[in-house]
Tab-separated table of C-alpha atoms in Angstrom:
chain	number	residue	atom	x	y	z
T	30	MET	CA	99.607	76.316	99.021
T	31	THR	CA	101.780	79.261	98.073
T	32	ASN	CA	100.718	81.416	95.150
T	33	PRO	CA	103.857	81.951	92.992
T	34	VAL	CA	102.595	85.324	91.713
T	35	THR	CA	101.846	86.875	95.096
T	36	LYS	CA	104.231	85.069	97.487
T	37	ASP	CA	106.632	88.018	97.847
T	38	ARG	CA	103.891	90.624	98.244
T	39	ARG	CA	102.299	91.962	101.402
T	40	HIS	CA	99.495	89.697	102.617
T	41	PHE	CA	96.468	90.324	104.809
T	42	GLU	CA	98.531	89.927	108.002
T	43	ASP	CA	100.904	92.698	106.864
T	44	LEU	CA	98.182	95.370	106.627
T	45	ALA	CA	97.120	97.673	109.479
T	46	VAL	CA	94.002	99.741	110.074
T	47	GLY	CA	94.863	103.438	109.712
T	48	GLU	CA	97.524	102.939	107.040
T	49	VAL	CA	97.255	105.722	104.453
T	50	ILE	CA	98.138	105.081	100.812
T	51	GLU	CA	99.182	108.155	98.805
T	52	LEU	CA	97.868	107.927	95.259
T	53	GLY	CA	99.686	109.269	92.208
T	54	HIS	CA	98.283	112.029	89.996
T	55	THR	CA	96.140	111.816	86.858
T	56	ARG	CA	95.512	114.761	84.548
T	57	VAL	CA	92.089	114.493	82.920
T	58	SER	CA	92.195	115.813	79.341
T	59	LYS	CA	89.287	116.803	77.100
T	60	ASP	CA	90.031	113.788	74.865
T	61	MET	CA	89.890	111.402	77.829
T	62	ILE	CA	86.552	112.867	78.949
T	63	ILE	CA	84.937	112.672	75.504
T	64	THR	CA	86.280	109.180	74.686
T	65	PHE	CA	84.963	107.708	77.939
T	66	ALA	CA	81.624	109.519	77.740
T	67	ARG	CA	80.961	108.372	74.156
T	68	GLU	CA	81.258	104.749	75.253
T	69	PHE	CA	79.678	104.784	78.704
T	70	ASP	CA	77.974	108.056	79.648
T	71	PRO	CA	76.869	109.937	76.499
T	72	PHE	CA	75.335	113.066	78.041
T	73	PRO	CA	75.843	116.494	76.396
T	74	PHE	CA	77.602	117.840	79.535
T	75	HIS	CA	80.327	115.182	79.072
T	76	LEU	CA	80.576	115.564	75.268
T	77	ASP	CA	79.967	119.132	74.129
T	78	GLU	CA	81.425	122.353	75.559
T	79	THR	CA	78.494	124.616	74.731
T	80	ALA	CA	75.932	122.235	76.210
T	81	ALA	CA	78.193	121.690	79.219
T	82	LYS	CA	78.399	125.441	79.947
T	83	ALA	CA	74.599	125.612	80.142
T	84	SER	CA	74.392	122.566	82.452
T	85	LEU	CA	74.571	122.189	86.207
T	86	LEU	CA	78.289	121.349	85.875
T	87	GLY	CA	79.143	124.735	84.267
T	88	GLY	CA	81.593	123.296	81.731
T	89	LEU	CA	82.877	120.082	80.198
T	90	ALA	CA	83.345	117.591	83.044
T	91	SER	CA	84.294	113.936	83.285
T	92	SER	CA	81.708	111.225	83.788
T	93	GLY	CA	81.603	110.448	87.508
T	94	TRP	CA	82.120	106.814	86.595
T	95	GLN	CA	85.341	107.793	84.801
T	96	THR	CA	86.575	109.596	87.936
T	97	GLY	CA	85.939	106.339	89.804
T	98	ALA	CA	87.765	104.239	87.197
T	99	LEU	CA	90.782	106.575	87.203
T	100	SER	CA	90.871	106.500	91.006
T	101	LEU	CA	90.745	102.709	90.959
T	102	ARG	CA	93.672	102.699	88.515
T	103	MET	CA	95.692	104.932	90.846
T	104	LEU	CA	94.958	102.491	93.699
T	105	VAL	CA	96.069	99.516	91.565
T	106	ASP	CA	99.394	101.249	90.843
T	107	ALA	CA	100.040	102.451	94.404
T	108	PHE	CA	98.704	99.509	96.410
T	109	LEU	CA	96.600	96.690	94.959
T	110	SER	CA	99.312	95.468	92.546
T	111	ARG	CA	101.769	95.313	95.466
T	112	ILE	CA	99.657	93.199	97.829
T	113	ALA	CA	98.205	89.681	97.447
T	114	SER	CA	94.895	91.046	96.160
T	115	CYS	CA	92.371	88.608	94.679
T	116	GLY	CA	89.800	91.165	93.523
T	117	GLY	CA	87.110	93.543	94.652
T	118	LEU	CA	83.865	92.552	96.339
T	119	GLY	CA	81.973	95.825	96.032
T	120	PHE	CA	81.701	99.525	96.713
T	121	THR	CA	79.526	101.604	98.950
T	122	ASP	CA	78.980	105.286	99.784
T	123	LEU	CA	80.269	106.621	96.473
T	124	LYS	CA	79.594	110.378	96.373
T	125	TRP	CA	80.579	112.877	93.691
T	126	ARG	CA	81.349	116.096	95.572
T	127	ASN	CA	82.606	118.437	92.836
T	128	PRO	CA	82.912	117.930	89.071
T	129	VAL	CA	86.252	117.094	87.431
T	130	MET	CA	86.724	119.671	84.665
T	131	VAL	CA	88.958	119.558	81.552
T	132	ASP	CA	92.673	119.547	82.497
T	133	ASP	CA	92.022	119.102	86.220
T	134	THR	CA	94.535	116.834	87.968
T	135	ILE	CA	93.106	114.353	90.426
T	136	SER	CA	94.973	112.679	93.257
T	137	GLY	CA	94.248	111.769	96.857
T	138	THR	CA	94.595	109.177	99.570
T	139	VAL	CA	93.112	105.822	100.461
T	140	ARG	CA	92.948	104.782	104.116
T	141	ILE	CA	92.617	101.245	105.470
T	142	ALA	CA	89.400	101.574	107.478
T	143	ASP	CA	88.848	97.931	108.482
T	144	LEU	CA	90.407	94.457	108.271
T	145	ARG	CA	88.592	91.207	108.911
T	146	ARG	CA	89.156	87.530	108.163
T	147	SER	CA	86.540	85.776	106.054
T	148	ALA	CA	84.437	83.556	108.328
T	149	SER	CA	83.793	80.996	105.593
T	150	HIS	CA	87.162	81.113	103.771
T	151	PRO	CA	90.109	81.240	106.217
T	152	GLN	CA	92.582	81.749	103.361
T	153	TRP	CA	91.146	85.219	102.664
T	154	GLY	CA	90.737	88.496	104.464
T	155	ILE	CA	88.685	91.526	103.551
T	156	VAL	CA	90.299	94.977	103.557
T	157	THR	CA	87.985	98.002	103.615
T	158	LEU	CA	89.464	101.067	101.887
T	159	ASP	CA	88.204	104.666	102.087
T	160	PHE	CA	88.990	106.866	99.068
T	161	ASP	CA	89.358	110.648	99.370
T	162	ILE	CA	89.919	111.963	95.821
T	163	ARG	CA	90.735	115.654	95.352
T	164	ASN	CA	91.585	118.064	92.555
T	165	GLN	CA	94.649	120.326	92.183
T	166	ASP	CA	93.029	122.917	94.492
T	167	ASP	CA	92.536	120.275	97.224
T	168	LYS	CA	88.776	120.383	96.694
T	169	PRO	CA	87.114	116.993	97.254
T	170	VAL	CA	85.783	115.440	94.050
T	171	MET	CA	84.828	111.918	95.133
T	172	THR	CA	84.700	109.675	98.178
T	173	MET	CA	83.928	105.943	98.185
T	174	ARG	CA	84.549	102.770	100.183
T	175	LEU	CA	85.867	99.566	98.582
T	176	ALA	CA	85.810	96.039	100.038
T	177	ASN	CA	88.669	93.977	98.570
T	178	LEU	CA	89.736	90.339	99.068
T	179	VAL	CA	93.354	89.689	100.087
T	180	GLU	CA	95.169	86.368	100.562
T	181	CYS	CA	96.223	85.445	104.093
T	182	ARG	CA	99.767	84.190	104.524
T	183	ASN	CA	98.606	81.703	107.112
T	184	ALA	CA	95.127	80.302	106.596
T	185	GLU	CA	95.208	78.466	109.930
T	186	ALA	CA	95.837	81.525	112.098
T	187	ALA	CA	92.380	83.060	111.816
T	188	ALA	CA	91.859	85.865	114.331
J	21	MET	CA	62.405	128.654	83.453
J	22	THR	CA	61.932	125.894	80.905
J	23	ASN	CA	64.978	123.946	79.770
J	24	PRO	CA	64.767	123.693	75.947
J	25	VAL	CA	66.683	120.393	75.885
J	26	THR	CA	64.537	118.550	78.407
J	27	LYS	CA	61.139	120.264	78.161
J	28	ASP	CA	59.467	117.389	76.255
J	29	ARG	CA	60.929	114.661	78.440
J	30	ARG	CA	59.476	113.014	81.516
J	31	HIS	CA	60.158	115.084	84.638
J	32	PHE	CA	60.331	114.186	88.324
J	33	GLU	CA	56.536	114.418	88.677
J	34	ASP	CA	56.059	111.822	85.905
J	35	LEU	CA	58.025	109.079	87.689
J	36	ALA	CA	56.526	106.521	90.091
J	37	VAL	CA	58.050	104.297	92.763
J	38	GLY	CA	57.936	100.681	91.588
J	39	GLU	CA	58.389	101.461	87.882
J	40	VAL	CA	60.696	98.891	86.312
J	41	ILE	CA	62.993	99.836	83.421
J	42	GLU	CA	64.040	96.977	81.147
J	43	LEU	CA	67.632	97.421	80.012
J	44	GLY	CA	68.953	96.389	76.615
J	45	HIS	CA	71.673	93.763	76.156
J	46	THR	CA	75.456	94.125	75.925
J	47	ARG	CA	77.764	91.341	74.776
J	48	VAL	CA	81.140	91.600	76.494
J	49	SER	CA	83.945	90.572	74.115
J	50	LYS	CA	87.528	89.628	74.952
J	51	ASP	CA	88.731	92.829	73.236
J	52	MET	CA	86.404	94.994	75.335
J	53	ILE	CA	87.632	93.320	78.541
J	54	ILE	CA	91.325	93.720	77.722
J	55	THR	CA	91.014	97.305	76.420
J	56	PHE	CA	89.207	98.481	79.559
J	57	ALA	CA	91.492	96.576	81.934
J	58	ARG	CA	94.674	97.958	80.338
J	59	GLU	CA	93.488	101.488	81.057
J	60	PHE	CA	91.752	101.140	84.409
J	61	ASP	CA	92.180	97.741	86.083
J	62	PRO	CA	95.402	96.058	84.885
J	63	PHE	CA	95.255	92.781	86.809
J	64	PRO	CA	96.372	89.524	85.153
J	65	PHE	CA	92.880	88.012	85.589
J	66	HIS	CA	91.464	90.773	83.342
J	67	LEU	CA	94.319	90.690	80.782
J	68	ASP	CA	95.736	87.194	80.307
J	69	GLU	CA	93.802	83.946	79.784
J	70	THR	CA	96.357	81.636	81.428
J	71	ALA	CA	96.677	83.812	84.525
J	72	ALA	CA	92.903	84.219	84.627
J	73	LYS	CA	92.341	80.428	84.617
J	74	ALA	CA	94.544	80.099	87.712
J	75	SER	CA	92.737	82.951	89.524
J	76	LEU	CA	89.645	83.053	91.700
J	77	LEU	CA	87.580	84.034	88.641
J	78	GLY	CA	88.467	80.825	86.738
J	79	GLY	CA	88.897	82.544	83.361
J	80	LEU	CA	89.168	85.913	81.638
J	81	ALA	CA	86.555	88.186	83.224
J	82	SER	CA	85.638	91.859	82.897
J	83	SER	CA	86.730	94.411	85.450
J	84	GLY	CA	83.855	94.906	87.866
J	85	TRP	CA	84.127	98.626	87.174
J	86	GLN	CA	83.560	97.887	83.472
J	87	THR	CA	80.413	95.903	84.290
J	88	GLY	CA	79.220	98.986	86.178
J	89	ALA	CA	80.061	101.341	83.299
J	90	LEU	CA	78.276	99.121	80.751
J	91	SER	CA	75.229	98.914	83.022
J	92	LEU	CA	75.203	102.694	83.383
J	93	ARG	CA	75.313	102.991	79.584
J	94	MET	CA	72.326	100.663	79.253
J	95	LEU	CA	70.436	102.847	81.768
J	96	VAL	CA	71.313	106.016	79.806
J	97	ASP	CA	69.908	104.469	76.620
J	98	ALA	CA	66.760	103.029	78.199
J	99	PHE	CA	65.890	105.755	80.703
J	100	LEU	CA	68.223	108.599	81.694
J	101	SER	CA	68.403	110.100	78.177
J	102	ARG	CA	64.585	110.117	78.047
J	103	ILE	CA	63.955	111.968	81.303
J	104	ALA	CA	65.028	115.438	82.485
J	105	SER	CA	68.136	114.054	84.204
J	106	CYS	CA	70.767	116.510	85.446
J	107	GLY	CA	73.353	113.954	86.577
J	108	GLY	CA	74.208	111.383	89.206
J	109	LEU	CA	74.858	112.129	92.868
J	110	GLY	CA	76.388	108.831	93.929
J	111	PHE	CA	76.154	105.075	94.265
J	112	THR	CA	75.824	102.760	97.193
J	113	ASP	CA	75.615	99.027	97.857
J	114	LEU	CA	77.490	97.986	94.701
J	115	LYS	CA	78.107	94.217	94.878
J	116	TRP	CA	79.718	91.987	92.272
J	117	ARG	CA	77.877	88.675	92.587
J	118	ASN	CA	79.334	86.600	89.746
J	119	PRO	CA	82.092	87.392	87.241
J	120	VAL	CA	81.281	88.459	83.656
J	121	MET	CA	83.259	86.125	81.396
J	122	VAL	CA	84.335	86.548	77.733
J	123	ASP	CA	81.296	86.627	75.401
J	124	ASP	CA	78.765	86.779	78.227
J	125	THR	CA	75.752	88.973	77.497
J	126	ILE	CA	74.606	91.215	80.318
J	127	SER	CA	71.171	92.738	80.707
J	128	GLY	CA	68.747	93.335	83.553
J	129	THR	CA	66.311	95.713	85.139
J	130	VAL	CA	66.397	98.942	87.114
J	131	ARG	CA	63.586	99.700	89.556
J	132	ILE	CA	62.595	103.107	90.911
J	133	ALA	CA	63.006	102.516	94.653
J	134	ASP	CA	62.428	106.029	95.971
J	135	LEU	CA	61.511	109.569	94.884
J	136	ARG	CA	61.999	112.695	96.951
J	137	ARG	CA	62.094	116.438	96.327
J	138	SER	CA	65.305	118.226	97.232
J	139	ALA	CA	64.718	120.195	100.452
J	140	SER	CA	67.181	122.925	99.505
J	141	HIS	CA	66.539	123.079	95.726
J	142	PRO	CA	62.806	122.875	94.886
J	143	GLN	CA	63.562	122.686	91.148
J	144	TRP	CA	65.099	119.222	91.578
J	145	GLY	CA	64.062	115.811	92.758
J	146	ILE	CA	66.172	112.768	93.578
J	147	VAL	CA	65.293	109.400	92.051
J	148	THR	CA	66.795	106.303	93.673
J	149	LEU	CA	67.357	103.441	91.215
J	150	ASP	CA	68.110	99.788	92.055
J	151	PHE	CA	70.081	97.865	89.421
J	152	ASP	CA	69.749	94.084	89.026
J	153	ILE	CA	72.247	93.077	86.317
J	154	ARG	CA	72.253	89.472	85.101
J	155	ASN	CA	74.013	87.306	82.532
J	156	GLN	CA	72.486	85.202	79.730
J	157	ASP	CA	71.781	82.369	82.219
J	158	ASP	CA	69.836	84.782	84.475
J	159	LYS	CA	72.585	84.578	87.100
J	160	PRO	CA	73.048	87.858	89.014
J	161	VAL	CA	76.325	89.590	88.213
J	162	MET	CA	75.926	92.978	89.908
J	163	THR	CA	73.530	94.973	92.051
J	164	MET	CA	73.869	98.655	92.930
J	165	ARG	CA	71.793	101.699	93.906
J	166	LEU	CA	72.111	105.071	92.135
J	167	ALA	CA	70.875	108.456	93.346
J	168	ASN	CA	70.186	110.729	90.354
J	169	LEU	CA	68.997	114.356	90.100
J	170	VAL	CA	65.935	115.046	87.930
J	171	GLU	CA	64.323	118.392	87.047
J	172	CYS	CA	60.865	119.087	88.440
J	173	ARG	CA	58.287	120.445	86.014
J	174	ASN	CA	56.879	122.686	88.720
J	175	ALA	CA	59.402	123.991	91.239
J	176	GLU	CA	56.666	125.559	93.393
J	177	ALA	CA	54.672	122.392	93.955
J	178	ALA	CA	57.054	120.734	96.403
J	179	ALA	CA	55.445	117.731	98.092
């Protein structure tokens, strides 16, 4: 059965281990940091400049979860919205390496680290994606690994 | 040196492996789902009811990253804002087990799985926290493990 939404997109069979996806850029403003932190991560070092200066982060910095969400959005724009993606399964090995400060610009790459067919569902494959997110000075800010489901073009041709 | 903000809170030495933190409850509305997805995870199954019904999720469901952010917020309210927390280090083993649908209520528990002093920074300890997030029918929706830095009351008394 062909999915009318995804039929013209790249499917599992069209992906290759080692492919590198270049992400766009996102500038992280003070307003973005405070708005996100108020809803999800209301610590003084994400909300208040004076408190942030006295903290481990040394200044107002984004919630690490916000850095992850913004990185995910860059991957949707550059890759996931262009393939026959059916959703994420989970993350592992998420590490925050340096804080994202007010007006930093984040960008980076995502590399296809692994591809395997689902044993139980031959219509799906699982793509493993390694994020390397950096700031404008090329300092690493976050790494993580995502497992994402992708439709196979040919469900019968399981590897 | 005593931190004036955290001095009356529980410190690393006051935590015990096996302690279970009961989280509050968060009802996930259609507006919350669409607002978050527009910014961070703009897939049709998080934005449009008709498209969502035809998808793997079977109806409008929250972004998995939103479920994580809401769970983090519940942990801040129930625990992290009451201890001498200095911020998260990273996550691992995040798995989405069932989708969170419109008007579901999520809640759950977080268990202290491990406690260790930092080898390089005797003023800090690392608490490992296992999340078990469930919906109103007690079905699991997400599990994940957080490593979080906590101030030690006594930096000299490293275990």
